[in-house]
Amino acid sequence: MKIYLGGKLVDESRARVSVFDHGLLYGDGVFEGIRAYNGRVFKLDEHLDRLYRSARAIALTIPMTKAALSRAVVKTCKANGVRDGYIRLVVTRGVGTLGLNPFNCKKPQVIIIAGGIQLYPKKLYETGLSIVTVGTMRNQAEAINPRIKSLNYLNNVLAKIEALNAGVMECIMLNPQGYVAEASGDNVFAVQGKTLLTPPPWCGSLEGITRAVVMHLAPELGFTVREDVMTRYDIYNADEVFLTGTAAEIISVVNVDRRVIGHGRPGAVTKKLAKHFHAFAQRTGTPIA
Ligand code: PMP
């Protein structure tokens, strides 16, 4: 596998970063997870926009223009023969001293890995997920804003550990006020009749690209989308619940904290959205060729 590192493509075995990189020492950096479908990078501009917004929020200057970074992503996919896959784009603060001061790091490091990912076993897309609410609350926005997709993912990792301890693969995270924020690595939707309900980003969620695609497709399919504060009551009493994310795509949730959602099987609305999402993803994106 060829990795984009230090402005060029290098062999995986030679793709090394310094132990003094603040990305490693402090989780100081930002990243994106991006998909390629059918020879195109899906929603690349949207991912790059979010990456640059995350970087600005942590006072990190990405040492390339968006256009150059876009070309580098495409080039990395091409070099690895990736037509359908998963791309990890990482920008670390770069090499610094052992102190916290990020401004001792003179050269942010841009890393691009183009490979594959299978987040959940295929079968779970047919049966739906069982999940639980975890005690680890989502980061408070004024501490580390969940809108920043930073390399500091311990909040999510701790939630994931709790989910795994409970014997499930995902979870609902609440914000410090007790409202639904998101899953450990995905956004959450509840279906109520013809309405899709999802928490607004200020409730403690990342502004997911997949979430935005669902919000875009929903009206064409006859659904209304409402961003609103949600409690677990709204989740437990929804007709359907589903999660969205670049790696997860759209996956149904059929059980939350032992409350069976709907009929306990992936519902018609989730299935319809997933079908249209896949069709949309197949025909849009930045060409790799
Ligand atoms: N929330 C969190 C915490 C995430 O890490 C992700 C990405 N895996 C998402 C939501 C979904 O965002 P996207 O659809 O842009 O992948």
Short mmCIF file of C-alpha atoms and ligand atoms in Angstrom, two decimals:
data_model
loop_
_atom_site.label_atom_id
_atom_site.label_comp_id
_atom_site.label_asym_id
_atom_site.label_seq_id
_atom_site.Cartn_x
_atom_site.Cartn_y
_atom_site.Cartn_z
CA MET A 1 0.00 0.00 0.00
CA LYS A 2 1.20 3.50 -0.83
CA ILE A 3 0.70 6.16 1.81
CA TYR A 4 0.69 9.90 1.16
CA LEU A 5 3.14 11.37 3.68
CA GLY A 6 5.36 14.44 3.63
CA GLY A 7 4.00 15.53 0.26
CA LYS A 8 4.68 12.29 -1.58
CA LEU A 9 3.59 8.69 -1.91
CA VAL A 10 5.73 6.30 0.07
CA ASP A 11 5.56 2.60 0.67
CA GLU A 12 3.59 1.52 3.74
CA SER A 13 6.75 0.04 5.28
CA ARG A 14 8.44 3.45 5.08
CA ALA A 15 5.46 5.51 6.22
CA ARG A 16 6.72 6.55 9.65
CA VAL A 17 5.96 9.54 11.85
CA SER A 18 8.08 10.93 14.65
CA VAL A 19 7.48 10.05 18.31
CA PHE A 20 7.65 13.83 18.88
CA ASP A 21 4.62 14.49 16.67
CA HIS A 22 2.00 16.21 18.80
CA GLY A 23 -0.62 14.13 17.04
CA LEU A 24 0.80 11.19 18.97
CA LEU A 25 1.85 13.00 22.16
CA TYR A 26 -1.40 14.93 22.64
CA GLY A 27 -3.95 13.81 20.07
CA ASP A 28 -3.34 17.24 18.60
CA GLY A 29 -4.62 17.17 15.04
CA VAL A 30 -7.70 16.67 12.90
CA PHE A 31 -8.93 13.98 10.55
CA GLU A 32 -11.58 12.81 8.14
CA GLY A 33 -12.92 9.39 7.16
CA ILE A 34 -14.02 9.43 3.53
CA ARG A 35 -15.54 6.82 1.20
CA ALA A 36 -14.93 6.03 -2.42
CA TYR A 37 -17.76 4.45 -4.37
CA ASN A 38 -17.68 3.30 -7.96
CA GLY A 39 -14.44 5.10 -8.84
CA ARG A 40 -15.40 8.39 -7.21
CA VAL A 41 -14.57 10.02 -3.89
CA PHE A 42 -17.90 10.66 -2.20
CA LYS A 43 -18.54 14.18 -0.87
CA LEU A 44 -14.85 15.06 -0.99
CA ASP A 45 -15.41 18.82 -0.94
CA GLU A 46 -17.69 18.53 2.09
CA HIS A 47 -15.11 16.42 3.94
CA LEU A 48 -12.35 18.91 3.07
CA ASP A 49 -14.51 21.83 4.20
CA ARG A 50 -15.11 20.12 7.55
CA LEU A 51 -11.40 19.27 7.89
CA TYR A 52 -10.41 22.90 7.36
CA ARG A 53 -13.10 24.06 9.81
CA SER A 54 -11.83 21.58 12.43
CA ALA A 55 -8.26 22.75 11.81
CA ARG A 56 -9.21 26.41 12.18
CA ALA A 57 -11.01 25.62 15.43
CA ILE A 58 -7.77 24.23 16.90
CA ALA A 59 -5.58 26.98 15.34
CA LEU A 60 -3.89 24.54 12.97
CA THR A 61 -2.89 25.73 9.52
CA ILE A 62 -3.12 22.96 6.96
CA PRO A 63 -0.04 23.49 4.78
CA MET A 64 -1.87 22.92 1.48
CA THR A 65 -4.79 24.46 -0.35
CA LYS A 66 -8.07 22.54 -0.47
CA ALA A 67 -7.54 22.02 -4.19
CA ALA A 68 -4.08 20.52 -3.65
CA LEU A 69 -5.35 18.30 -0.85
CA SER A 70 -8.24 17.16 -3.03
CA ARG A 71 -5.75 16.19 -5.76
CA ALA A 72 -3.59 14.37 -3.20
CA VAL A 73 -6.59 12.31 -2.02
CA VAL A 74 -7.45 11.32 -5.59
CA LYS A 75 -3.80 10.54 -6.34
CA THR A 76 -3.54 8.28 -3.28
CA CYS A 77 -6.67 6.37 -4.30
CA LYS A 78 -5.34 5.97 -7.80
CA ALA A 79 -1.93 4.77 -6.62
CA ASN A 80 -3.62 2.05 -4.56
CA GLY A 81 -6.18 1.03 -7.15
CA VAL A 82 -8.99 2.09 -4.78
CA ARG A 83 -12.36 2.45 -6.53
CA ASP A 84 -14.56 1.38 -3.63
CA GLY A 85 -12.91 1.95 -0.30
CA TYR A 86 -12.26 4.04 2.72
CA ILE A 87 -9.83 6.93 2.94
CA ARG A 88 -8.33 8.27 6.15
CA LEU A 89 -7.07 11.82 5.90
CA VAL A 90 -5.08 12.98 8.92
CA VAL A 91 -3.40 16.30 9.68
CA THR A 92 -1.27 16.28 12.80
CA ARG A 93 0.25 19.30 14.51
CA GLY A 94 3.65 17.91 13.51
CA VAL A 95 6.94 17.46 15.32
CA GLY A 96 7.45 19.63 18.41
CA THR A 97 8.99 19.49 21.84
CA LEU A 98 7.71 17.49 24.82
CA GLY A 99 5.84 20.56 26.10
CA LEU A 100 2.24 21.31 25.16
CA ASN A 101 2.95 24.47 23.16
CA PRO A 102 1.56 23.68 19.70
CA PHE A 103 3.40 26.63 18.17
CA ASN A 104 6.71 24.84 18.65
CA CYS A 105 5.45 22.50 15.93
CA LYS A 106 6.54 24.19 12.75
CA LYS A 107 5.32 21.73 10.14
CA PRO A 108 1.89 20.05 10.27
CA GLN A 109 1.95 16.56 8.84
CA VAL A 110 -0.57 15.52 6.18
CA ILE A 111 -1.22 11.78 5.93
CA ILE A 112 -3.56 9.99 3.52
CA ILE A 113 -4.33 6.28 3.71
CA ALA A 114 -6.58 4.76 1.04
CA GLY A 115 -7.76 1.26 1.88
CA GLY A 116 -10.92 -0.49 2.96
CA ILE A 117 -13.19 -0.72 5.98
CA GLN A 118 -16.03 -2.96 7.13
CA LEU A 119 -17.31 -1.41 10.32
CA TYR A 120 -20.10 -3.87 11.09
CA PRO A 121 -20.59 -7.40 9.85
CA LYS A 122 -22.88 -7.51 6.79
CA LYS A 123 -25.47 -9.49 8.69
CA LEU A 124 -26.11 -6.62 11.09
CA TYR A 125 -27.43 -4.53 8.19
CA GLU A 126 -30.15 -7.19 7.75
CA THR A 127 -30.95 -7.77 11.41
CA GLY A 128 -30.31 -4.29 12.82
CA LEU A 129 -28.16 -3.27 15.78
CA SER A 130 -28.85 -3.54 19.49
CA ILE A 131 -27.31 -0.65 21.39
CA VAL A 132 -27.25 0.82 24.88
CA THR A 133 -26.92 4.27 26.41
CA VAL A 134 -23.57 4.72 28.11
CA GLY A 135 -22.54 6.69 31.17
CA THR A 136 -19.66 8.45 29.41
CA MET A 137 -21.25 11.73 28.39
CA ARG A 138 -20.35 13.46 25.15
CA ASN A 139 -17.73 16.17 25.54
CA GLN A 140 -19.06 19.50 26.68
CA ALA A 141 -18.83 21.92 23.76
CA GLU A 142 -16.88 24.52 25.71
CA ALA A 143 -14.31 21.89 26.70
CA ILE A 144 -13.76 20.07 23.40
CA ASN A 145 -16.43 20.89 20.86
CA PRO A 146 -17.82 17.68 19.31
CA ARG A 147 -18.07 19.59 16.03
CA ILE A 148 -14.28 19.41 15.82
CA LYS A 149 -13.22 16.11 14.29
CA SER A 150 -9.96 15.97 16.20
CA LEU A 151 -7.47 13.18 16.80
CA ASN A 152 -8.50 13.35 20.44
CA TYR A 153 -11.14 10.60 20.30
CA LEU A 154 -10.83 9.31 23.86
CA ASN A 155 -14.35 10.47 24.67
CA ASN A 156 -15.65 8.20 21.91
CA VAL A 157 -13.24 5.37 22.75
CA LEU A 158 -14.42 5.35 26.38
CA ALA A 159 -18.04 5.20 25.21
CA LYS A 160 -17.19 2.37 22.83
CA ILE A 161 -15.55 0.41 25.68
CA GLU A 162 -18.77 0.73 27.68
CA ALA A 163 -20.80 -0.47 24.71
CA LEU A 164 -18.50 -3.47 24.23
CA ASN A 165 -18.67 -4.21 27.98
CA ALA A 166 -22.44 -4.38 27.58
CA GLY A 167 -22.03 -6.84 24.71
CA VAL A 168 -23.08 -4.44 21.92
CA MET A 169 -21.15 -2.61 19.21
CA GLU A 170 -22.55 0.92 19.46
CA CYS A 171 -24.15 3.22 21.98
CA ILE A 172 -26.07 6.40 22.51
CA MET A 173 -24.09 9.18 24.14
CA LEU A 174 -25.92 11.91 26.01
CA ASN A 175 -24.70 15.46 26.38
CA PRO A 176 -24.03 17.00 29.82
CA GLN A 177 -27.69 18.15 29.95
CA GLY A 178 -28.87 14.58 29.44
CA TYR A 179 -30.11 15.05 25.88
CA VAL A 180 -29.24 12.64 23.09
CA ALA A 181 -26.04 13.72 21.33
CA GLU A 182 -24.96 10.93 18.99
CA ALA A 183 -23.44 7.45 18.87
CA SER A 184 -19.73 6.88 19.56
CA GLY A 185 -18.90 7.17 15.87
CA ASP A 186 -22.19 7.87 14.12
CA ASN A 187 -25.13 10.28 14.10
CA VAL A 188 -28.56 9.23 15.35
CA PHE A 189 -31.98 9.56 13.70
CA ALA A 190 -35.43 8.61 15.00
CA VAL A 191 -38.35 8.10 12.63
CA GLN A 192 -41.77 9.33 13.79
CA GLY A 193 -44.32 8.73 11.04
CA LYS A 194 -43.18 10.82 8.09
CA THR A 195 -40.72 12.84 10.19
CA LEU A 196 -37.04 12.17 10.72
CA LEU A 197 -35.82 13.60 13.99
CA THR A 198 -32.12 14.18 14.73
CA PRO A 199 -30.31 16.25 17.37
CA PRO A 200 -28.89 19.61 16.22
CA PRO A 201 -25.08 19.82 16.33
CA TRP A 202 -25.24 22.16 19.36
CA CYS A 203 -26.59 19.21 21.35
CA GLY A 204 -23.14 17.64 21.05
CA SER A 205 -22.79 15.93 17.73
CA LEU A 206 -20.50 16.06 14.77
CA GLU A 207 -22.11 17.53 11.67
CA GLY A 208 -21.99 14.24 9.84
CA ILE A 209 -21.63 14.21 6.07
CA THR A 210 -23.83 11.10 5.85
CA ARG A 211 -26.35 12.84 8.11
CA ALA A 212 -26.39 15.77 5.67
CA VAL A 213 -26.95 13.40 2.72
CA VAL A 214 -29.90 11.81 4.52
CA MET A 215 -31.31 15.26 5.25
CA HIS A 216 -30.92 16.13 1.57
CA LEU A 217 -32.52 12.92 0.27
CA ALA A 218 -35.39 12.78 2.78
CA PRO A 219 -37.69 15.47 1.28
CA GLU A 220 -37.45 13.87 -2.19
CA LEU A 221 -38.70 10.65 -0.59
CA GLY A 222 -41.62 12.36 1.15
CA PHE A 223 -40.11 12.81 4.61
CA THR A 224 -39.71 15.93 6.71
CA VAL A 225 -36.51 16.35 8.69
CA ARG A 226 -36.56 18.10 12.02
CA GLU A 227 -33.49 18.94 14.07
CA ASP A 228 -34.63 19.02 17.66
CA VAL A 229 -33.53 18.36 21.18
CA MET A 230 -34.12 14.66 21.87
CA THR A 231 -34.37 12.56 24.99
CA ARG A 232 -34.15 8.81 25.27
CA TYR A 233 -37.94 8.78 25.48
CA ASP A 234 -38.00 9.92 21.83
CA ILE A 235 -35.64 7.10 20.90
CA TYR A 236 -37.54 4.40 22.81
CA ASN A 237 -40.86 5.47 21.27
CA ALA A 238 -39.68 5.99 17.70
CA ASP A 239 -41.12 3.92 14.85
CA GLU A 240 -37.56 3.34 13.69
CA VAL A 241 -34.06 4.36 14.75
CA PHE A 242 -30.99 4.40 12.55
CA LEU A 243 -27.38 5.55 12.65
CA THR A 244 -25.45 7.31 9.90
CA GLY A 245 -21.73 7.57 9.28
CA THR A 246 -19.19 7.35 6.49
CA ALA A 247 -18.00 3.91 7.57
CA ALA A 248 -21.36 2.63 8.88
CA GLU A 249 -23.40 4.23 6.05
CA ILE A 250 -27.03 3.80 7.20
CA ILE A 251 -27.69 1.07 9.75
CA SER A 252 -30.90 0.24 11.53
CA VAL A 253 -31.14 0.08 15.33
CA VAL A 254 -33.75 -2.36 16.60
CA ASN A 255 -33.11 -2.42 20.32
CA VAL A 256 -32.02 0.37 22.68
CA ASP A 257 -31.51 -0.33 26.39
CA ARG A 258 -33.75 -3.42 26.06
CA ARG A 259 -36.58 -1.43 24.48
CA VAL A 260 -37.53 -3.03 21.19
CA ILE A 261 -37.78 -0.35 18.51
CA GLY A 262 -40.78 -0.69 16.19
CA HIS A 263 -41.17 -4.31 15.15
CA GLY A 264 -37.64 -5.22 16.16
CA ARG A 265 -36.50 -5.43 12.55
CA PRO A 266 -35.06 -2.83 10.17
CA GLY A 267 -38.03 -0.67 9.19
CA ALA A 268 -39.32 0.39 5.79
CA VAL A 269 -38.17 4.02 6.11
CA THR A 270 -34.61 3.07 7.03
CA LYS A 271 -34.48 0.56 4.19
CA LYS A 272 -35.79 3.09 1.70
CA LEU A 273 -33.28 5.72 2.80
CA ALA A 274 -30.42 3.21 2.67
CA LYS A 275 -31.40 2.14 -0.84
CA HIS A 276 -31.51 5.72 -2.10
CA PHE A 277 -28.31 6.58 -0.25
CA HIS A 278 -26.44 3.78 -2.03
CA ALA A 279 -27.84 4.76 -5.42
CA PHE A 280 -26.88 8.40 -4.80
CA ALA A 281 -23.38 7.43 -3.63
CA GLN A 282 -22.82 5.34 -6.76
CA ARG A 283 -23.45 8.24 -9.08
CA THR A 284 -21.87 11.25 -7.36
CA GLY A 285 -18.38 12.22 -6.32
CA THR A 286 -14.96 13.37 -7.47
CA PRO A 287 -13.66 10.99 -10.18
CA ILE A 288 -10.54 9.02 -9.28
CA ALA A 289 -9.48 8.20 -12.85
N1 PMP B 1 -20.19 11.30 14.92
C1 PMP B 1 -18.93 10.94 15.20
C2 PMP B 1 -18.43 11.09 16.58
C3 PMP B 1 -18.10 10.43 14.19
O1 PMP B 1 -16.84 10.07 14.46
C4 PMP B 1 -18.62 10.29 12.88
C5 PMP B 1 -17.74 9.78 11.77
N2 PMP B 1 -17.38 8.43 11.96
C6 PMP B 1 -19.95 10.65 12.64
C7 PMP B 1 -20.69 11.17 13.68
C8 PMP B 1 -20.55 10.52 11.28
O2 PMP B 1 -20.03 11.50 10.42
P1 PMP B 1 -19.84 11.25 8.87
O3 PMP B 1 -21.19 10.91 8.32
O4 PMP B 1 -19.33 12.54 8.35
O5 PMP B 1 -18.87 10.14 8.72
#
